[in-house]
mmCIF file of C-alpha atoms in Angstrom:
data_model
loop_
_atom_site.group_PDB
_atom_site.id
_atom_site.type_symbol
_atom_site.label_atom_id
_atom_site.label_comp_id
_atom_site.label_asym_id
_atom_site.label_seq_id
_atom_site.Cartn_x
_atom_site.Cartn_y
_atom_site.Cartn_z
ATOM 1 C CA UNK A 1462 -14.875 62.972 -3.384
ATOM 2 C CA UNK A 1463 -16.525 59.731 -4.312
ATOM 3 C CA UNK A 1464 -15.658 56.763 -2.409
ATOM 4 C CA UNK A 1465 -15.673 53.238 -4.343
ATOM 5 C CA UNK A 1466 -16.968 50.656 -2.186
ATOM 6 C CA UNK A 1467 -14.719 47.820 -1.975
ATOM 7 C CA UNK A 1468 -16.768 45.428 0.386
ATOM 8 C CA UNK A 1469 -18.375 42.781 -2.210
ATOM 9 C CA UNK A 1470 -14.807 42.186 -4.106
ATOM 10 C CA UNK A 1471 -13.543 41.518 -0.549
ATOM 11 C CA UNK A 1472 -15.940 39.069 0.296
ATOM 12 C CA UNK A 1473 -15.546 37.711 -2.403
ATOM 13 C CA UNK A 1474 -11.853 36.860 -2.393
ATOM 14 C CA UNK A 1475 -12.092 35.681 0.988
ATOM 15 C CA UNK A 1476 -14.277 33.311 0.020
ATOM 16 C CA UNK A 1477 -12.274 31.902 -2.452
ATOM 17 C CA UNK A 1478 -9.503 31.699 -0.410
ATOM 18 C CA UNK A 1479 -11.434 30.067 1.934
ATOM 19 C CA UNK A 1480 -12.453 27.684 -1.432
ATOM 20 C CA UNK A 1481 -8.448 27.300 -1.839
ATOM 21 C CA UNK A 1482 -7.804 25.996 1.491
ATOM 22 C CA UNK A 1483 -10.756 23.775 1.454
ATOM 23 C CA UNK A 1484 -9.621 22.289 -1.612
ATOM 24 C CA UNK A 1485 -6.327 22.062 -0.039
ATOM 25 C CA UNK A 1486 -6.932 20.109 2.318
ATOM 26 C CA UNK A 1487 -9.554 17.509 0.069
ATOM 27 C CA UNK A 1488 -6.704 17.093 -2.312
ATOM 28 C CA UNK A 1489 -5.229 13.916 -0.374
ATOM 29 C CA UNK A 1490 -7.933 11.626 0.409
ATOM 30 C CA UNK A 1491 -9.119 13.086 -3.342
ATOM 31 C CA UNK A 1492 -5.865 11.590 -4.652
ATOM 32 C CA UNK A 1493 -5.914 8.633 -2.668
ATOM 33 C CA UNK A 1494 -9.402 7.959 -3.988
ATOM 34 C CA UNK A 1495 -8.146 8.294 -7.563
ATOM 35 C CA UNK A 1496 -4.800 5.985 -7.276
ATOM 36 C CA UNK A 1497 -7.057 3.294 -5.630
ATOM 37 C CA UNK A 1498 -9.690 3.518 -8.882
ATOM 38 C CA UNK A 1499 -6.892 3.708 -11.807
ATOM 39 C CA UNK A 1500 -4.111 1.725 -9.997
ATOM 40 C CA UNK A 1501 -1.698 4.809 -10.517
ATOM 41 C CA UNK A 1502 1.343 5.548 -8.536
ATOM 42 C CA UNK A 1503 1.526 1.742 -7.430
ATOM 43 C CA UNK A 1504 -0.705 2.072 -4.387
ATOM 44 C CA UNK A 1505 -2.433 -1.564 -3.568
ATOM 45 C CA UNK A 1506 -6.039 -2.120 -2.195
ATOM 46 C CA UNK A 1507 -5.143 -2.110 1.336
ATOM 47 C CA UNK A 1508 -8.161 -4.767 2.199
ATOM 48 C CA UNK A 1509 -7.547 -8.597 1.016
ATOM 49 C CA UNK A 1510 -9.273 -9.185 -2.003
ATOM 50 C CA UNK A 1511 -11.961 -12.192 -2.694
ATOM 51 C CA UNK A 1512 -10.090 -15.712 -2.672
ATOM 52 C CA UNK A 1513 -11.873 -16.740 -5.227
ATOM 53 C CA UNK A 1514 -9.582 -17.881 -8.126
ATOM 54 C CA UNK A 1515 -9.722 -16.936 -11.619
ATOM 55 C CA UNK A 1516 -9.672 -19.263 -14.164
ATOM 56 C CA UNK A 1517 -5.691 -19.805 -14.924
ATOM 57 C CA UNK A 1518 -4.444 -18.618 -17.717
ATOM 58 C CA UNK A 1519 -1.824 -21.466 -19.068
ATOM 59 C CA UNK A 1520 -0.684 -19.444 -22.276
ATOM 60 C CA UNK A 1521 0.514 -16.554 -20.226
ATOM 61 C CA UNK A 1522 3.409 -16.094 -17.472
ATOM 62 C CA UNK A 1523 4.128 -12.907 -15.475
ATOM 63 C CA UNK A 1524 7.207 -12.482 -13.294
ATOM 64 C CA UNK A 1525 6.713 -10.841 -9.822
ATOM 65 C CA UNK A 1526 9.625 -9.451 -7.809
ATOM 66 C CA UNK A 1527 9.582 -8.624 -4.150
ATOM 67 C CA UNK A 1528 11.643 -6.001 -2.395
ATOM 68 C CA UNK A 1529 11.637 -5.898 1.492
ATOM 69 C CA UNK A 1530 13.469 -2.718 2.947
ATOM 70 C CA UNK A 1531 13.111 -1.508 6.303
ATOM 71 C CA UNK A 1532 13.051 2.065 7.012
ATOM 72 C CA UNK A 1533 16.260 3.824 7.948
ATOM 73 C CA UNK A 1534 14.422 4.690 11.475
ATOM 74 C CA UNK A 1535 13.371 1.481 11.641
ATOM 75 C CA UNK A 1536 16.415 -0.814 13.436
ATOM 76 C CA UNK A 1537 14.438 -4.486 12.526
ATOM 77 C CA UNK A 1538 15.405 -7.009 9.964
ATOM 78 C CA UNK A 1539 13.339 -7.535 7.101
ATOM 79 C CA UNK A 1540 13.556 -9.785 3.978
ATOM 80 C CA UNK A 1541 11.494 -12.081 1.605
ATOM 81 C CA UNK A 1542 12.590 -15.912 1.595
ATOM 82 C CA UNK A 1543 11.700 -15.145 -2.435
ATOM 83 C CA UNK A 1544 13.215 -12.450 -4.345
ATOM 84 C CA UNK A 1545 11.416 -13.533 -8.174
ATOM 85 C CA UNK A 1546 8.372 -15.866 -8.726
ATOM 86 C CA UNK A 1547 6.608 -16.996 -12.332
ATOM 87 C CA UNK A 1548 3.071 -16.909 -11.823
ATOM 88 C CA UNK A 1549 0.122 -17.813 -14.087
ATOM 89 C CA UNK A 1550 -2.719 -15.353 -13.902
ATOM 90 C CA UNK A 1551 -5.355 -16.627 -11.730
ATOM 91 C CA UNK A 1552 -3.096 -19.011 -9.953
ATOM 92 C CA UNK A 1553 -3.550 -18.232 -6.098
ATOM 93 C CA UNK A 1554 0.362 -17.994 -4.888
ATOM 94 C CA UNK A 1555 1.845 -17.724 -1.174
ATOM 95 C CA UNK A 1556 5.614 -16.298 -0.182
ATOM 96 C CA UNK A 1557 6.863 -15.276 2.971
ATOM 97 C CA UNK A 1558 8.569 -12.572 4.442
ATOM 98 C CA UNK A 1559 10.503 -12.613 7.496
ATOM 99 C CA UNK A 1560 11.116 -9.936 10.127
ATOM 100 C CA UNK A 1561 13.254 -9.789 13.142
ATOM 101 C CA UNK A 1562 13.280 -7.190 16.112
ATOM 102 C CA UNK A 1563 16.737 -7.308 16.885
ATOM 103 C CA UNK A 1564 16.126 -4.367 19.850
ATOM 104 C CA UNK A 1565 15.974 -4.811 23.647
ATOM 105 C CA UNK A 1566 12.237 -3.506 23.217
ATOM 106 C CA UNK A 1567 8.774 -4.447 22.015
ATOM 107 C CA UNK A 1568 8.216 -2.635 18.648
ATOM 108 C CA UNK A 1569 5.347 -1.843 16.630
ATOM 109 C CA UNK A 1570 5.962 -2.076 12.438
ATOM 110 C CA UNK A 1571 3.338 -1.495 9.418
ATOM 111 C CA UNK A 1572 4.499 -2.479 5.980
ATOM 112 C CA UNK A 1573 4.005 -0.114 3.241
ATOM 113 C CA UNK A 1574 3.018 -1.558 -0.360
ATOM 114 C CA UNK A 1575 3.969 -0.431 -3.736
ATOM 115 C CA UNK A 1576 3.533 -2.274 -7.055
ATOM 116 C CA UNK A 1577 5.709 -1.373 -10.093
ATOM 117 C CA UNK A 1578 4.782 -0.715 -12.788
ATOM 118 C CA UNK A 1579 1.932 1.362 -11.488
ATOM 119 C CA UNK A 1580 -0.856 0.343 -13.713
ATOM 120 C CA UNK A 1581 -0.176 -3.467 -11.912
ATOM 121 C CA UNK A 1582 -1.196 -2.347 -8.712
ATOM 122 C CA UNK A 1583 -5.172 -2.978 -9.817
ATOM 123 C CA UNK A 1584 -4.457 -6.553 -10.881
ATOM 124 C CA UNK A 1585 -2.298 -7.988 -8.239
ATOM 125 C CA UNK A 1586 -4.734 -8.957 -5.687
ATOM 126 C CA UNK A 1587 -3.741 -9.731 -2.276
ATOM 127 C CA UNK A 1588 -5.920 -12.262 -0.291
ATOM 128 C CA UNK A 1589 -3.656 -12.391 2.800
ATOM 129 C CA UNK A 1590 -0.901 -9.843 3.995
ATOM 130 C CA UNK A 1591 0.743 -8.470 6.442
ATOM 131 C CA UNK A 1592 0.559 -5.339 5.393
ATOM 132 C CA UNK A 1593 -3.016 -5.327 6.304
ATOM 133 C CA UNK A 1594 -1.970 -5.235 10.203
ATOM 134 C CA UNK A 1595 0.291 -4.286 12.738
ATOM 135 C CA UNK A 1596 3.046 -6.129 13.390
ATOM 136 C CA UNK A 1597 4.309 -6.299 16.853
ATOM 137 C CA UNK A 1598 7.319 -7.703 17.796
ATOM 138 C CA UNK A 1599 8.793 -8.248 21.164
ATOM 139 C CA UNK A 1600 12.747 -7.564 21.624
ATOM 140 C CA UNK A 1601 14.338 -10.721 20.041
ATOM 141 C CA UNK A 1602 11.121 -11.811 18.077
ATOM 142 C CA UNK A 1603 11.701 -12.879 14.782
ATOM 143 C CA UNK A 1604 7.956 -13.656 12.990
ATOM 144 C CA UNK A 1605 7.149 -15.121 9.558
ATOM 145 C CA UNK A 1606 4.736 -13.451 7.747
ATOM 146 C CA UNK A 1607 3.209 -14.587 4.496
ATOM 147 C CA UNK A 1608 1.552 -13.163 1.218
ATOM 148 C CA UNK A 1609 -0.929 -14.744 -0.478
ATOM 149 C CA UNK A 1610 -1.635 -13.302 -3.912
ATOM 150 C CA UNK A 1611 -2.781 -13.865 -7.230
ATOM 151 C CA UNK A 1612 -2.211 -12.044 -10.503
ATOM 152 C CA UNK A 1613 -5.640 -11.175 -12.191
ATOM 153 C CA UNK A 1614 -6.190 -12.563 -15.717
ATOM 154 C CA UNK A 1615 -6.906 -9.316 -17.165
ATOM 155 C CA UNK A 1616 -3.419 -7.658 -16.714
ATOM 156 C CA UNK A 1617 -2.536 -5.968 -19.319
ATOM 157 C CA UNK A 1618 -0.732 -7.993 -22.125
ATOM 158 C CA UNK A 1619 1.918 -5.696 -22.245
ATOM 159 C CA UNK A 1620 2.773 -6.358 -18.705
ATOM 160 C CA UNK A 1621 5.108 -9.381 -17.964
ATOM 161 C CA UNK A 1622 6.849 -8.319 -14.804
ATOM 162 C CA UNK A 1623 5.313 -6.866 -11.632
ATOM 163 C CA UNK A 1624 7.352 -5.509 -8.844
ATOM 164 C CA UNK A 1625 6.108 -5.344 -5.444
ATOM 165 C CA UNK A 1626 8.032 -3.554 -3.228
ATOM 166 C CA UNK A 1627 7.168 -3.020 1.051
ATOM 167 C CA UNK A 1628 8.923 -0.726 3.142
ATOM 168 C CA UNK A 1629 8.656 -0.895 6.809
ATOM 169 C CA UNK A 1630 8.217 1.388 9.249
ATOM 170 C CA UNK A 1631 8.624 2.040 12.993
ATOM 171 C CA UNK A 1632 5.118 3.226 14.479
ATOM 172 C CA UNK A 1633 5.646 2.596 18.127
ATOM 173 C CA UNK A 1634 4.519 5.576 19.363
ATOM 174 C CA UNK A 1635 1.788 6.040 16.846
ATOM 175 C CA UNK A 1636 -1.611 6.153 18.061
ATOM 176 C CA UNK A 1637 -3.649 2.695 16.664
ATOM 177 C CA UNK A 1638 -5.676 3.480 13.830
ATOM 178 C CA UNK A 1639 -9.415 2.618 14.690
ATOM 179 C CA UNK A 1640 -9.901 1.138 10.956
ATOM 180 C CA UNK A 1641 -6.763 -1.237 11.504
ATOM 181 C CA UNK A 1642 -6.951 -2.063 15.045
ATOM 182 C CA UNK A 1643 -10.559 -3.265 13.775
ATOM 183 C CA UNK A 1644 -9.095 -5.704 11.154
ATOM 184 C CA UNK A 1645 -8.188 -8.700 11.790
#
């Protein structure tokens, strides 16, 4: 009887299984990677952008709406003082958002960005935010936090209203992230 030896196929579909799992695992930070380069999905640089200004572009105005929700596990108050702004691209703008820790406890919150539609997300640039830190709030603590912005010149004509949405969340008992506990 002749025996077939099966020993080369075998390696060779472990290792592309081990290839499957590797890629796997790469496929989020790969993704991440690509919505930061193309501005898709609505993910925003999550590192303030240059403060220098643009030059203003006076024929042109784009509406920006802001959305504040706070997580349904997360028991704080949170709201922008403005819901709709018209901005001229270029023009450096500021709005606040306020926040209020209405618990008996000291909480930790990070704000989540999202810009709508997603090809926006590459032109609104954010100079100051809170979303770029921690927030901690002690029980009763209400904090203003602003968001300074501008709209870049080169949006997209067919663009004339940008959303920007932040949830927040509740990370407490999270571990601080070396790369925010860093920033400032």
């Amino acid at each position: 009887m002749n025996q077939v030896n099966h020993g080369p196929l075998l390696r060779k579909l472990a290792l592309i299984i081990v290839l499957m799992f590797g890629f796997a695992f790469a496929l989020v930070p790969l993704y991440d990677v690509f919505c930061r380069i193309t501005g898709l999905n609505g993910k925003t640089a999550d590192r303030p952008a240059t403060a220098e200004r643009a030059v203003i572009d006076d024929k042109r105005t784009i509406q920006v709406e802001f959305l504040a929700h706070a997580d349904t596990q997360m028991p704080w108050q949170f709201n922008g003082e403005t819901q709709r702004l018209s901005v001229k691209p270029g023009e450096m703008r500021q709005v606040n958002f306020k926040v209020f820790n209405p618990t008996d406890s000291t909480m930790v919150g990070q704000a989540v960005p999202s810009v709508s539609p997603g090809t926006a997300a590459a032109y609104l640039k954010k100079v100051e935010c809170f979303c770029f830190n921690r927030q901690e709030l002690k029980a009763g603590e209400s904090k203003l936090m602003p968001l300074k912005f501008y709209v870049d010149p080169a949006l997209p004509d067919d663009i004339n209203t940008i959303t920007l949405s932040y949830s927040l969340y509740d990370i407490t008992k999270s571990k601080p992230a070396p790369a925010l506990a860093q920033r400032k």
